[in-house]
């Protein structure tokens, strides 16, 4: 398990969930923060906007992650497939133009 700097901020009805300085609040649907005398470090459990599909059958589909989900997963150590990294770079470049 990797350690990250975590900040949780609320302002009225809006909030921020900062992991190593990156706001992933758009991808978070819930969270639980746990700290106790028997734990060496506090723990943050995140619920992300991910789709649970028990059984779909055999189909081909484009897999799309909700706004902020890929970034949140990458900050926690996930490495996207190479083709996906290239398309994300192209999409970011298009947004910045």
mmCIF file as gemmi writes it, N, C-alpha and C atoms, coordinates in Angstrom:
data_model
loop_
_atom_site.group_PDB
_atom_site.id
_atom_site.type_symbol
_atom_site.label_atom_id
_atom_site.label_alt_id
_atom_site.label_comp_id
_atom_site.label_asym_id
_atom_site.label_entity_id
_atom_site.label_seq_id
_atom_site.pdbx_PDB_ins_code
_atom_site.Cartn_x
_atom_site.Cartn_y
_atom_site.Cartn_z
_atom_site.occupancy
_atom_site.B_iso_or_equiv
_atom_site.pdbx_formal_charge
_atom_site.auth_seq_id
_atom_site.auth_asym_id
_atom_site.pdbx_PDB_model_num
ATOM 1 N N . UNK Axp A 1 ? 0.856 -1.176 0 1 0 ? 1 A 1
ATOM 2 C CA . UNK Axp A 1 ? 0 0 0 1 0 ? 1 A 1
ATOM 3 C C . UNK Axp A 1 ? 0.901 1.237 0 1 0 ? 1 A 1
ATOM 4 N N . UNK Axp A 2 ? 0.633 2.172 -0.884 1 0 ? 2 A 1
ATOM 5 C CA . UNK Axp A 2 ? 1.453 3.373 -0.954 1 0 ? 2 A 1
ATOM 6 C C . UNK Axp A 2 ? 0.836 4.478 -0.109 1 0 ? 2 A 1
ATOM 7 N N . UNK Axp A 3 ? 1.689 5.317 0.429 1 0 ? 3 A 1
ATOM 8 C CA . UNK Axp A 3 ? 1.219 6.433 1.243 1 0 ? 3 A 1
ATOM 9 C C . UNK Axp A 3 ? 1.142 7.691 0.389 1 0 ? 3 A 1
ATOM 10 N N . UNK Axp A 4 ? 0.12 8.473 0.645 1 0 ? 4 A 1
ATOM 11 C CA . UNK Axp A 4 ? -0.115 9.706 -0.087 1 0 ? 4 A 1
ATOM 12 C C . UNK Axp A 4 ? -0.483 10.808 0.893 1 0 ? 4 A 1
ATOM 13 N N . UNK Axp A 5 ? -0.207 12.048 0.519 1 0 ? 5 A 1
ATOM 14 C CA . UNK Axp A 5 ? -0.641 13.198 1.309 1 0 ? 5 A 1
ATOM 15 C C . UNK Axp A 5 ? -2.109 13.45 0.971 1 0 ? 5 A 1
ATOM 16 N N . UNK Axp A 6 ? -2.954 13.505 1.985 1 0 ? 6 A 1
ATOM 17 C CA . UNK Axp A 6 ? -4.404 13.631 1.789 1 0 ? 6 A 1
ATOM 18 C C . UNK Axp A 6 ? -4.917 14.892 2.478 1 0 ? 6 A 1
ATOM 19 N N . UNK Axp A 7 ? -5.75 15.635 1.767 1 0 ? 7 A 1
ATOM 20 C CA . UNK Axp A 7 ? -6.464 16.776 2.354 1 0 ? 7 A 1
ATOM 21 C C . UNK Axp A 7 ? -7.927 16.661 1.949 1 0 ? 7 A 1
ATOM 22 N N . UNK Axp A 8 ? -8.809 16.839 2.906 1 0 ? 8 A 1
ATOM 23 C CA . UNK Axp A 8 ? -10.245 16.828 2.638 1 0 ? 8 A 1
ATOM 24 C C . UNK Axp A 8 ? -10.791 18.171 3.098 1 0 ? 8 A 1
ATOM 25 N N . UNK Axp A 9 ? -11.404 18.899 2.177 1 0 ? 9 A 1
ATOM 26 C CA . UNK Axp A 9 ? -11.916 20.239 2.475 1 0 ? 9 A 1
ATOM 27 C C . UNK Axp A 9 ? -13.38 20.324 2.07 1 0 ? 9 A 1
ATOM 28 N N . UNK Axp A 10 ? -14.153 21.022 2.856 1 0 ? 10 A 1
ATOM 29 C CA . UNK Axp A 10 ? -15.54 21.281 2.481 1 0 ? 10 A 1
ATOM 30 C C . UNK Axp A 10 ? -15.803 22.774 2.56 1 0 ? 10 A 1
ATOM 31 N N . UNK Axp A 11 ? -16.578 23.239 1.585 1 0 ? 11 A 1
ATOM 32 C CA . UNK Axp A 11 ? -16.985 24.639 1.538 1 0 ? 11 A 1
ATOM 33 C C . UNK Axp A 11 ? -18.453 24.657 1.152 1 0 ? 11 A 1
ATOM 34 N N . UNK Axp A 12 ? -19.322 24.789 2.13 1 0 ? 12 A 1
ATOM 35 C CA . UNK Axp A 12 ? -20.755 24.747 1.848 1 0 ? 12 A 1
ATOM 36 C C . UNK Axp A 12 ? -21.155 23.383 1.319 1 0 ? 12 A 1
ATOM 37 N N . UNK Axp A 13 ? -21.746 23.352 0.131 1 0 ? 13 A 1
ATOM 38 C CA . UNK Axp A 13 ? -22.174 22.084 -0.461 1 0 ? 13 A 1
ATOM 39 C C . UNK Axp A 13 ? -21.11 21.476 -1.37 1 0 ? 13 A 1
ATOM 40 N N . UNK Axp A 14 ? -19.964 22.135 -1.513 1 0 ? 14 A 1
ATOM 41 C CA . UNK Axp A 14 ? -18.89 21.636 -2.366 1 0 ? 14 A 1
ATOM 42 C C . UNK Axp A 14 ? -17.705 21.215 -1.507 1 0 ? 14 A 1
ATOM 43 N N . UNK Axp A 15 ? -16.9 20.34 -2.054 1 0 ? 15 A 1
ATOM 44 C CA . UNK Axp A 15 ? -15.731 19.904 -1.314 1 0 ? 15 A 1
ATOM 45 C C . UNK Axp A 15 ? -14.603 19.509 -2.236 1 0 ? 15 A 1
ATOM 46 N N . UNK Axp A 16 ? -13.461 19.265 -1.63 1 0 ? 16 A 1
ATOM 47 C CA . UNK Axp A 16 ? -12.288 18.808 -2.356 1 0 ? 16 A 1
ATOM 48 C C . UNK Axp A 16 ? -11.724 17.583 -1.649 1 0 ? 16 A 1
ATOM 49 N N . UNK Axp A 17 ? -11.261 16.639 -2.448 1 0 ? 17 A 1
ATOM 50 C CA . UNK Axp A 17 ? -10.512 15.502 -1.942 1 0 ? 17 A 1
ATOM 51 C C . UNK Axp A 17 ? -9.173 15.57 -2.673 1 0 ? 17 A 1
ATOM 52 N N . UNK Axp A 18 ? -8.158 16.02 -1.966 1 0 ? 18 A 1
ATOM 53 C CA . UNK Axp A 18 ? -6.844 16.217 -2.565 1 0 ? 18 A 1
ATOM 54 C C . UNK Axp A 18 ? -5.932 15.048 -2.208 1 0 ? 18 A 1
ATOM 55 N N . UNK Axp A 19 ? -5.416 14.383 -3.228 1 0 ? 19 A 1
ATOM 56 C CA . UNK Axp A 19 ? -4.433 13.322 -3.061 1 0 ? 19 A 1
ATOM 57 C C . UNK Axp A 19 ? -3.142 13.854 -3.675 1 0 ? 19 A 1
ATOM 58 N N . UNK Axp A 20 ? -2.134 14.025 -2.856 1 0 ? 20 A 1
ATOM 59 C CA . UNK Axp A 20 ? -0.857 14.583 -3.317 1 0 ? 20 A 1
ATOM 60 C C . UNK Axp A 20 ? -1.069 15.882 -4.097 1 0 ? 20 A 1
ATOM 61 N N . UNK Axp A 21 ? -2.02 16.706 -3.643 1 0 ? 21 A 1
ATOM 62 C CA . UNK Axp A 21 ? -2.264 18.003 -4.26 1 0 ? 21 A 1
ATOM 63 C C . UNK Axp A 21 ? -3.219 17.999 -5.439 1 0 ? 21 A 1
ATOM 64 N N . UNK Axp A 22 ? -3.688 16.82 -5.863 1 0 ? 22 A 1
ATOM 65 C CA . UNK Axp A 22 ? -4.602 16.726 -7.008 1 0 ? 22 A 1
ATOM 66 C C . UNK Axp A 22 ? -6.026 16.503 -6.501 1 0 ? 22 A 1
ATOM 67 N N . UNK Axp A 23 ? -6.948 17.356 -6.938 1 0 ? 23 A 1
ATOM 68 C CA . UNK Axp A 23 ? -8.344 17.243 -6.523 1 0 ? 23 A 1
ATOM 69 C C . UNK Axp A 23 ? -9.028 16.143 -7.328 1 0 ? 23 A 1
ATOM 70 N N . UNK Axp A 24 ? -9.478 15.088 -6.647 1 0 ? 24 A 1
ATOM 71 C CA . UNK Axp A 24 ? -10.167 13.978 -7.315 1 0 ? 24 A 1
ATOM 72 C C . UNK Axp A 24 ? -11.645 13.929 -6.924 1 0 ? 24 A 1
ATOM 73 N N . UNK Axp A 25 ? -12.174 15.019 -6.38 1 0 ? 25 A 1
ATOM 74 C CA . UNK Axp A 25 ? -13.546 15.041 -5.871 1 0 ? 25 A 1
ATOM 75 C C . UNK Axp A 25 ? -14.582 14.654 -6.924 1 0 ? 25 A 1
ATOM 76 N N . UNK Axp A 26 ? -14.337 14.982 -8.203 1 0 ? 26 A 1
ATOM 77 C CA . UNK Axp A 26 ? -15.302 14.647 -9.251 1 0 ? 26 A 1
ATOM 78 C C . UNK Axp A 26 ? -15.474 13.141 -9.41 1 0 ? 26 A 1
ATOM 79 N N . UNK Axp A 27 ? -14.476 12.368 -9.007 1 0 ? 27 A 1
ATOM 80 C CA . UNK Axp A 27 ? -14.538 10.914 -9.158 1 0 ? 27 A 1
ATOM 81 C C . UNK Axp A 27 ? -15.001 10.215 -7.887 1 0 ? 27 A 1
ATOM 82 N N . UNK Axp A 28 ? -15.107 10.933 -6.777 1 0 ? 28 A 1
ATOM 83 C CA . UNK Axp A 28 ? -15.411 10.321 -5.486 1 0 ? 28 A 1
ATOM 84 C C . UNK Axp A 28 ? -16.911 10.407 -5.197 1 0 ? 28 A 1
ATOM 85 N N . UNK Axp A 29 ? -17.502 9.249 -4.864 1 0 ? 29 A 1
ATOM 86 C CA . UNK Axp A 29 ? -18.909 9.234 -4.456 1 0 ? 29 A 1
ATOM 87 C C . UNK Axp A 29 ? -19.056 9.102 -2.953 1 0 ? 29 A 1
ATOM 88 N N . UNK Axp A 30 ? -17.99 8.723 -2.278 1 0 ? 30 A 1
ATOM 89 C CA . UNK Axp A 30 ? -18.011 8.609 -0.825 1 0 ? 30 A 1
ATOM 90 C C . UNK Axp A 30 ? -16.62 8.29 -0.315 1 0 ? 30 A 1
ATOM 91 N N . UNK Axp A 31 ? -16.437 8.514 0.989 1 0 ? 31 A 1
ATOM 92 C CA . UNK Axp A 31 ? -15.148 8.193 1.576 1 0 ? 31 A 1
ATOM 93 C C . UNK Axp A 31 ? -15.322 7.873 3.052 1 0 ? 31 A 1
ATOM 94 N N . UNK Axp A 32 ? -14.368 7.124 3.571 1 0 ? 32 A 1
ATOM 95 C CA . UNK Axp A 32 ? -14.313 6.804 4.99 1 0 ? 32 A 1
ATOM 96 C C . UNK Axp A 32 ? -12.877 7.021 5.445 1 0 ? 32 A 1
ATOM 97 N N . UNK Axp A 33 ? -12.703 7.805 6.476 1 0 ? 33 A 1
ATOM 98 C CA . UNK Axp A 33 ? -11.386 8.046 7.043 1 0 ? 33 A 1
ATOM 99 C C . UNK Axp A 33 ? -11.309 7.289 8.349 1 0 ? 33 A 1
ATOM 100 N N . UNK Axp A 34 ? -10.252 6.497 8.517 1 0 ? 34 A 1
ATOM 101 C CA . UNK Axp A 34 ? -10.118 5.645 9.688 1 0 ? 34 A 1
ATOM 102 C C . UNK Axp A 34 ? -8.776 5.883 10.36 1 0 ? 34 A 1
ATOM 103 N N . UNK Axp A 35 ? -8.801 6.123 11.652 1 0 ? 35 A 1
ATOM 104 C CA . UNK Axp A 35 ? -7.573 6.267 12.433 1 0 ? 35 A 1
ATOM 105 C C . UNK Axp A 35 ? -7.833 5.653 13.806 1 0 ? 35 A 1
ATOM 106 N N . UNK Axp A 36 ? -6.89 4.89 14.278 1 0 ? 36 A 1
ATOM 107 C CA . UNK Axp A 36 ? -7.079 4.253 15.575 1 0 ? 36 A 1
ATOM 108 C C . UNK Axp A 36 ? -5.759 3.959 16.254 1 0 ? 36 A 1
ATOM 109 N N . UNK Axp A 37 ? -5.83 3.612 17.522 1 0 ? 37 A 1
ATOM 110 C CA . UNK Axp A 37 ? -4.61 3.349 18.284 1 0 ? 37 A 1
ATOM 111 C C . UNK Axp A 37 ? -3.874 2.113 17.784 1 0 ? 37 A 1
ATOM 112 N N . UNK Axp A 38 ? -4.579 1.198 17.121 1 0 ? 38 A 1
ATOM 113 C CA . UNK Axp A 38 ? -3.938 -0.022 16.626 1 0 ? 38 A 1
ATOM 114 C C . UNK Axp A 38 ? -3.427 0.116 15.192 1 0 ? 38 A 1
ATOM 115 N N . UNK Axp A 39 ? -3.568 1.303 14.591 1 0 ? 39 A 1
ATOM 116 C CA . UNK Axp A 39 ? -3.1 1.547 13.23 1 0 ? 39 A 1
ATOM 117 C C . UNK Axp A 39 ? -1.846 2.406 13.263 1 0 ? 39 A 1
ATOM 118 N N . UNK Axp A 40 ? -0.854 2.024 12.467 1 0 ? 40 A 1
ATOM 119 C CA . UNK Axp A 40 ? 0.357 2.835 12.381 1 0 ? 40 A 1
ATOM 120 C C . UNK Axp A 40 ? 0.091 4.145 11.66 1 0 ? 40 A 1
ATOM 121 N N . UNK Axp A 41 ? -0.737 4.083 10.604 1 0 ? 41 A 1
ATOM 122 C CA . UNK Axp A 41 ? -1.074 5.27 9.81 1 0 ? 41 A 1
ATOM 123 C C . UNK Axp A 41 ? -2.592 5.332 9.64 1 0 ? 41 A 1
ATOM 124 N N . UNK Axp A 42 ? -3.15 6.535 9.55 1 0 ? 42 A 1
ATOM 125 C CA . UNK Axp A 42 ? -4.579 6.636 9.223 1 0 ? 42 A 1
ATOM 126 C C . UNK Axp A 42 ? -4.832 6.054 7.836 1 0 ? 42 A 1
ATOM 127 N N . UNK Axp A 43 ? -6.066 5.645 7.577 1 0 ? 43 A 1
ATOM 128 C CA . UNK Axp A 43 ? -6.428 5.083 6.276 1 0 ? 43 A 1
ATOM 129 C C . UNK Axp A 43 ? -7.615 5.845 5.704 1 0 ? 43 A 1
ATOM 130 N N . UNK Axp A 44 ? -7.54 6.056 4.385 1 0 ? 44 A 1
ATOM 131 C CA . UNK Axp A 44 ? -8.636 6.694 3.657 1 0 ? 44 A 1
ATOM 132 C C . UNK Axp A 44 ? -9.17 5.687 2.653 1 0 ? 44 A 1
ATOM 133 N N . UNK Axp A 45 ? -10.435 5.339 2.779 1 0 ? 45 A 1
ATOM 134 C CA . UNK Axp A 45 ? -11.099 4.422 1.853 1 0 ? 45 A 1
ATOM 135 C C . UNK Axp A 45 ? -11.966 5.27 0.925 1 0 ? 45 A 1
ATOM 136 N N . UNK Axp A 46 ? -11.757 5.126 -0.393 1 0 ? 46 A 1
ATOM 137 C CA . UNK Axp A 46 ? -12.489 5.928 -1.368 1 0 ? 46 A 1
ATOM 138 C C . UNK Axp A 46 ? -13.475 5.083 -2.144 1 0 ? 46 A 1
ATOM 139 N N . UNK Axp A 47 ? -14.665 5.603 -2.35 1 0 ? 47 A 1
ATOM 140 C CA . UNK Axp A 47 ? -15.647 5.019 -3.253 1 0 ? 47 A 1
ATOM 141 C C . UNK Axp A 47 ? -15.604 5.87 -4.515 1 0 ? 47 A 1
ATOM 142 N N . UNK Axp A 48 ? -15.265 5.243 -5.65 1 0 ? 48 A 1
ATOM 143 C CA . UNK Axp A 48 ? -15.144 5.967 -6.906 1 0 ? 48 A 1
ATOM 144 C C . UNK Axp A 48 ? -16.298 5.644 -7.832 1 0 ? 48 A 1
ATOM 145 N N . UNK Axp A 49 ? -16.546 6.512 -8.807 1 0 ? 49 A 1
ATOM 146 C CA . UNK Axp A 49 ? -17.605 6.31 -9.787 1 0 ? 49 A 1
ATOM 147 C C . UNK Axp A 49 ? -17.174 5.225 -10.773 1 0 ? 49 A 1
ATOM 148 N N . UNK Axp A 50 ? -17.302 4.015 -10.369 1 0 ? 50 A 1
ATOM 149 C CA . UNK Axp A 50 ? -16.976 2.891 -11.23 1 0 ? 50 A 1
ATOM 150 C C . UNK Axp A 50 ? -18.241 2.072 -11.429 1 0 ? 50 A 1
ATOM 151 N N . UNK Axp A 51 ? -18.367 1.47 -12.583 1 0 ? 51 A 1
ATOM 152 C CA . UNK Axp A 51 ? -19.563 0.692 -12.89 1 0 ? 51 A 1
ATOM 153 C C . UNK Axp A 51 ? -19.318 -0.756 -12.492 1 0 ? 51 A 1
ATOM 154 N N . UNK Axp A 52 ? -20.248 -1.343 -11.742 1 0 ? 52 A 1
ATOM 155 C CA . UNK Axp A 52 ? -20.157 -2.744 -11.354 1 0 ? 52 A 1
ATOM 156 C C . UNK Axp A 52 ? -21.032 -3.557 -12.302 1 0 ? 52 A 1
ATOM 157 N N . UNK Axp A 53 ? -20.407 -4.37 -13.112 1 0 ? 53 A 1
ATOM 158 C CA . UNK Axp A 53 ? -21.136 -5.234 -14.035 1 0 ? 53 A 1
ATOM 159 C C . UNK Axp A 53 ? -20.829 -6.669 -13.637 1 0 ? 53 A 1
ATOM 160 N N . UNK Axp A 54 ? -21.833 -7.386 -13.155 1 0 ? 54 A 1
ATOM 161 C CA . UNK Axp A 54 ? -21.62 -8.754 -12.729 1 0 ? 54 A 1
ATOM 162 C C . UNK Axp A 54 ? -21.413 -9.673 -13.92 1 0 ? 54 A 1
ATOM 163 N N . UNK Axp A 55 ? -22.282 -9.567 -14.924 1 0 ? 55 A 1
ATOM 164 C CA . UNK Axp A 55 ? -22.128 -10.385 -16.125 1 0 ? 55 A 1
ATOM 165 C C . UNK Axp A 55 ? -22.729 -9.634 -17.301 1 0 ? 55 A 1
ATOM 166 N N . UNK Axp A 56 ? -21.962 -9.54 -18.37 1 0 ? 56 A 1
ATOM 167 C CA . UNK Axp A 56 ? -22.425 -8.814 -19.544 1 0 ? 56 A 1
ATOM 168 C C . UNK Axp A 56 ? -22.466 -9.699 -20.772 1 0 ? 56 A 1
ATOM 169 N N . UNK Axp A 57 ? -21.718 -10.784 -20.762 1 0 ? 57 A 1
ATOM 170 C CA . UNK Axp A 57 ? -21.607 -11.597 -21.962 1 0 ? 57 A 1
ATOM 171 C C . UNK Axp A 57 ? -20.39 -11.148 -22.746 1 0 ? 57 A 1
ATOM 172 N N . UNK Axp A 58 ? -20.294 -11.577 -23.963 1 0 ? 58 A 1
ATOM 173 C CA . UNK Axp A 58 ? -19.129 -11.255 -24.777 1 0 ? 58 A 1
ATOM 174 C C . UNK Axp A 58 ? -19.481 -10.168 -25.778 1 0 ? 58 A 1
ATOM 175 N N . UNK Axp A 59 ? -18.96 -8.973 -25.543 1 0 ? 59 A 1
ATOM 176 C CA . UNK Axp A 59 ? -19.183 -7.849 -26.445 1 0 ? 59 A 1
ATOM 177 C C . UNK Axp A 59 ? -17.879 -7.059 -26.555 1 0 ? 59 A 1
ATOM 178 N N . UNK Axp A 60 ? -17.76 -6.296 -27.613 1 0 ? 60 A 1
ATOM 179 C CA . UNK Axp A 60 ? -16.674 -5.346 -27.726 1 0 ? 60 A 1
ATOM 180 C C . UNK Axp A 60 ? -17.252 -3.976 -27.428 1 0 ? 60 A 1
ATOM 181 N N . UNK Axp A 61 ? -16.518 -3.197 -26.643 1 0 ? 61 A 1
ATOM 182 C CA . UNK Axp A 61 ? -17.014 -1.878 -26.271 1 0 ? 61 A 1
ATOM 183 C C . UNK Axp A 61 ? -15.846 -0.965 -25.957 1 0 ? 61 A 1
ATOM 184 N N . UNK Axp A 62 ? -16.054 0.323 -26.171 1 0 ? 62 A 1
ATOM 185 C CA . UNK Axp A 62 ? -15.092 1.305 -25.7 1 0 ? 62 A 1
ATOM 186 C C . UNK Axp A 62 ? -15.34 1.491 -24.211 1 0 ? 62 A 1
ATOM 187 N N . UNK Axp A 63 ? -14.294 1.389 -23.417 1 0 ? 63 A 1
ATOM 188 C CA . UNK Axp A 63 ? -14.426 1.566 -21.978 1 0 ? 63 A 1
ATOM 189 C C . UNK Axp A 63 ? -14.092 3.01 -21.651 1 0 ? 63 A 1
ATOM 190 N N . UNK Axp A 64 ? -15.055 3.71 -21.091 1 0 ? 64 A 1
ATOM 191 C CA . UNK Axp A 64 ? -14.897 5.123 -20.77 1 0 ? 64 A 1
ATOM 192 C C . UNK Axp A 64 ? -14.947 5.283 -19.257 1 0 ? 64 A 1
ATOM 193 N N . UNK Axp A 65 ? -14.033 6.055 -18.717 1 0 ? 65 A 1
ATOM 194 C CA . UNK Axp A 65 ? -14.023 6.342 -17.292 1 0 ? 65 A 1
ATOM 195 C C . UNK Axp A 65 ? -14.622 7.718 -17.073 1 0 ? 65 A 1
ATOM 196 N N . UNK Axp A 66 ? -15.373 7.86 -16.001 1 0 ? 66 A 1
ATOM 197 C CA . UNK Axp A 66 ? -15.996 9.132 -15.684 1 0 ? 66 A 1
ATOM 198 C C . UNK Axp A 66 ? -14.955 10.224 -15.468 1 0 ? 66 A 1
ATOM 199 N N . UNK Axp A 67 ? -15.395 11.457 -15.508 1 0 ? 67 A 1
ATOM 200 C CA . UNK Axp A 67 ? -14.526 12.617 -15.359 1 0 ? 67 A 1
ATOM 201 C C . UNK Axp A 67 ? -13.734 12.525 -14.059 1 0 ? 67 A 1
ATOM 202 N N . UNK Axp A 68 ? -12.428 12.455 -14.155 1 0 ? 68 A 1
ATOM 203 C CA . UNK Axp A 68 ? -11.574 12.418 -12.973 1 0 ? 68 A 1
ATOM 204 C C . UNK Axp A 68 ? -11.22 11.035 -12.467 1 0 ? 68 A 1
ATOM 205 N N . UNK Axp A 69 ? -11.907 9.976 -12.933 1 0 ? 69 A 1
ATOM 206 C CA . UNK Axp A 69 ? -11.668 8.63 -12.42 1 0 ? 69 A 1
ATOM 207 C C . UNK Axp A 69 ? -10.276 8.132 -12.811 1 0 ? 69 A 1
ATOM 208 N N . UNK Axp A 70 ? -9.904 8.277 -14.079 1 0 ? 70 A 1
ATOM 209 C CA . UNK Axp A 70 ? -8.589 7.794 -14.528 1 0 ? 70 A 1
ATOM 210 C C . UNK Axp A 70 ? -7.478 8.491 -13.759 1 0 ? 70 A 1
ATOM 211 N N . UNK Axp A 71 ? -7.6 9.801 -13.578 1 0 ? 71 A 1
ATOM 212 C CA . UNK Axp A 71 ? -6.576 10.547 -12.84 1 0 ? 71 A 1
ATOM 213 C C . UNK Axp A 71 ? -6.481 10.05 -11.399 1 0 ? 71 A 1
ATOM 214 N N . UNK Axp A 72 ? -7.64 9.813 -10.77 1 0 ? 72 A 1
ATOM 215 C CA . UNK Axp A 72 ? -7.641 9.318 -9.396 1 0 ? 72 A 1
ATOM 216 C C . UNK Axp A 72 ? -6.964 7.95 -9.308 1 0 ? 72 A 1
ATOM 217 N N . UNK Axp A 73 ? -7.289 7.065 -10.239 1 0 ? 73 A 1
ATOM 218 C CA . UNK Axp A 73 ? -6.687 5.741 -10.24 1 0 ? 73 A 1
ATOM 219 C C . UNK Axp A 73 ? -5.185 5.81 -10.483 1 0 ? 73 A 1
ATOM 220 N N . UNK Axp A 74 ? -4.744 6.687 -11.384 1 0 ? 74 A 1
ATOM 221 C CA . UNK Axp A 74 ? -3.316 6.836 -11.671 1 0 ? 74 A 1
ATOM 222 C C . UNK Axp A 74 ? -2.57 7.362 -10.453 1 0 ? 74 A 1
ATOM 223 N N . UNK Axp A 75 ? -3.169 8.287 -9.712 1 0 ? 75 A 1
ATOM 224 C CA . UNK Axp A 75 ? -2.538 8.808 -8.508 1 0 ? 75 A 1
ATOM 225 C C . UNK Axp A 75 ? -2.377 7.725 -7.457 1 0 ? 75 A 1
ATOM 226 N N . UNK Axp A 76 ? -3.235 6.717 -7.504 1 0 ? 76 A 1
ATOM 227 C CA . UNK Axp A 76 ? -3.159 5.623 -6.547 1 0 ? 76 A 1
ATOM 228 C C . UNK Axp A 76 ? -2.327 4.454 -7.06 1 0 ? 76 A 1
ATOM 229 N N . UNK Axp A 77 ? -1.702 4.616 -8.253 1 0 ? 77 A 1
ATOM 230 C CA . UNK Axp A 77 ? -0.761 3.614 -8.727 1 0 ? 77 A 1
ATOM 231 C C . UNK Axp A 77 ? -1.163 2.836 -9.96 1 0 ? 77 A 1
ATOM 232 N N . UNK Axp A 78 ? -2.365 3.045 -10.504 1 0 ? 78 A 1
ATOM 233 C CA . UNK Axp A 78 ? -2.816 2.322 -11.686 1 0 ? 78 A 1
ATOM 234 C C . UNK Axp A 78 ? -2.109 2.858 -12.925 1 0 ? 78 A 1
ATOM 235 N N . UNK Axp A 79 ? -1.719 1.963 -13.804 1 0 ? 79 A 1
ATOM 236 C CA . UNK Axp A 79 ? -1.114 2.356 -15.068 1 0 ? 79 A 1
ATOM 237 C C . UNK Axp A 79 ? -2.074 1.987 -16.191 1 0 ? 79 A 1
ATOM 238 N N . UNK Axp A 80 ? -2.56 2.97 -16.947 1 0 ? 80 A 1
ATOM 239 C CA . UNK Axp A 80 ? -3.487 2.663 -18.038 1 0 ? 80 A 1
ATOM 240 C C . UNK Axp A 80 ? -2.756 1.956 -19.174 1 0 ? 80 A 1
ATOM 241 N N . UNK Axp A 81 ? -3.499 1.217 -19.998 1 0 ? 81 A 1
ATOM 242 C CA . UNK Axp A 81 ? -2.882 0.593 -21.176 1 0 ? 81 A 1
ATOM 243 C C . UNK Axp A 81 ? -2.241 1.654 -22.066 1 0 ? 81 A 1
ATOM 244 N N . UNK Axp A 82 ? -1.194 1.276 -22.807 1 0 ? 82 A 1
ATOM 245 C CA . UNK Axp A 82 ? -0.454 2.235 -23.645 1 0 ? 82 A 1
ATOM 246 C C . UNK Axp A 82 ? -1.351 2.957 -24.636 1 0 ? 82 A 1
ATOM 247 N N . UNK Axp A 83 ? -2.282 2.258 -25.275 1 0 ? 83 A 1
ATOM 248 C CA . UNK Axp A 83 ? -3.186 2.904 -26.244 1 0 ? 83 A 1
ATOM 249 C C . UNK Axp A 83 ? -4.028 3.965 -25.546 1 0 ? 83 A 1
ATOM 250 N N . UNK Axp A 84 ? -4.433 3.691 -24.32 1 0 ? 84 A 1
ATOM 251 C CA . UNK Axp A 84 ? -5.26 4.641 -23.575 1 0 ? 84 A 1
ATOM 252 C C . UNK Axp A 84 ? -4.443 5.873 -23.183 1 0 ? 84 A 1
ATOM 253 N N . UNK Axp A 85 ? -3.174 5.682 -22.828 1 0 ? 85 A 1
ATOM 254 C CA . UNK Axp A 85 ? -2.32 6.81 -22.487 1 0 ? 85 A 1
ATOM 255 C C . UNK Axp A 85 ? -2.183 7.75 -23.682 1 0 ? 85 A 1
ATOM 256 N N . UNK Axp A 86 ? -2.016 7.181 -24.873 1 0 ? 86 A 1
ATOM 257 C CA . UNK Axp A 86 ? -1.876 8.001 -26.075 1 0 ? 86 A 1
ATOM 258 C C . UNK Axp A 86 ? -3.152 8.78 -26.353 1 0 ? 86 A 1
ATOM 259 N N . UNK Axp A 87 ? -4.311 8.149 -26.205 1 0 ? 87 A 1
ATOM 260 C CA . UNK Axp A 87 ? -5.566 8.848 -26.485 1 0 ? 87 A 1
ATOM 261 C C . UNK Axp A 87 ? -5.846 9.912 -25.436 1 0 ? 87 A 1
ATOM 262 N N . UNK Axp A 88 ? -5.427 9.677 -24.174 1 0 ? 88 A 1
ATOM 263 C CA . UNK Axp A 88 ? -5.599 10.694 -23.134 1 0 ? 88 A 1
ATOM 264 C C . UNK Axp A 88 ? -4.743 11.911 -23.441 1 0 ? 88 A 1
ATOM 265 N N . UNK Axp A 89 ? -3.523 11.679 -23.888 1 0 ? 89 A 1
ATOM 266 C CA . UNK Axp A 89 ? -2.64 12.785 -24.24 1 0 ? 89 A 1
ATOM 267 C C . UNK Axp A 89 ? -3.232 13.607 -25.371 1 0 ? 89 A 1
ATOM 268 N N . UNK Axp A 90 ? -3.761 12.94 -26.39 1 0 ? 90 A 1
ATOM 269 C CA . UNK Axp A 90 ? -4.391 13.631 -27.513 1 0 ? 90 A 1
ATOM 270 C C . UNK Axp A 90 ? -5.597 14.414 -27.039 1 0 ? 90 A 1
ATOM 271 N N . UNK Axp A 91 ? -6.411 13.829 -26.159 1 0 ? 91 A 1
ATOM 272 C CA . UNK Axp A 91 ? -7.606 14.507 -25.65 1 0 ? 91 A 1
ATOM 273 C C . UNK Axp A 91 ? -7.223 15.736 -24.83 1 0 ? 91 A 1
ATOM 274 N N . UNK Axp A 92 ? -6.185 15.626 -23.987 1 0 ? 92 A 1
ATOM 275 C CA . UNK Axp A 92 ? -5.743 16.767 -23.2 1 0 ? 92 A 1
ATOM 276 C C . UNK Axp A 92 ? -5.215 17.893 -24.075 1 0 ? 92 A 1
ATOM 277 N N . UNK Axp A 93 ? -4.462 17.516 -25.111 1 0 ? 93 A 1
ATOM 278 C CA . UNK Axp A 93 ? -3.93 18.521 -26.029 1 0 ? 93 A 1
ATOM 279 C C . UNK Axp A 93 ? -5.07 19.244 -26.743 1 0 ? 93 A 1
ATOM 280 N N . UNK Axp A 94 ? -6.117 18.509 -27.119 1 0 ? 94 A 1
ATOM 281 C CA . UNK Axp A 94 ? -7.267 19.117 -27.798 1 0 ? 94 A 1
ATOM 282 C C . UNK Axp A 94 ? -7.996 20.07 -26.85 1 0 ? 94 A 1
ATOM 283 N N . UNK Axp A 95 ? -8.109 19.689 -25.559 1 0 ? 95 A 1
ATOM 284 C CA . UNK Axp A 95 ? -8.779 20.552 -24.582 1 0 ? 95 A 1
ATOM 285 C C . UNK Axp A 95 ? -7.999 21.837 -24.351 1 0 ? 95 A 1
ATOM 286 N N . UNK Axp A 96 ? -6.672 21.744 -24.381 1 0 ? 96 A 1
ATOM 287 C CA . UNK Axp A 96 ? -5.838 22.916 -24.1 1 0 ? 96 A 1
ATOM 288 C C . UNK Axp A 96 ? -5.747 23.869 -25.283 1 0 ? 96 A 1
ATOM 289 N N . UNK Axp A 97 ? -6.132 23.416 -26.476 1 0 ? 97 A 1
ATOM 290 C CA . UNK Axp A 97 ? -6.054 24.277 -27.669 1 0 ? 97 A 1
ATOM 291 C C . UNK Axp A 97 ? -7.173 25.303 -27.697 1 0 ? 97 A 1
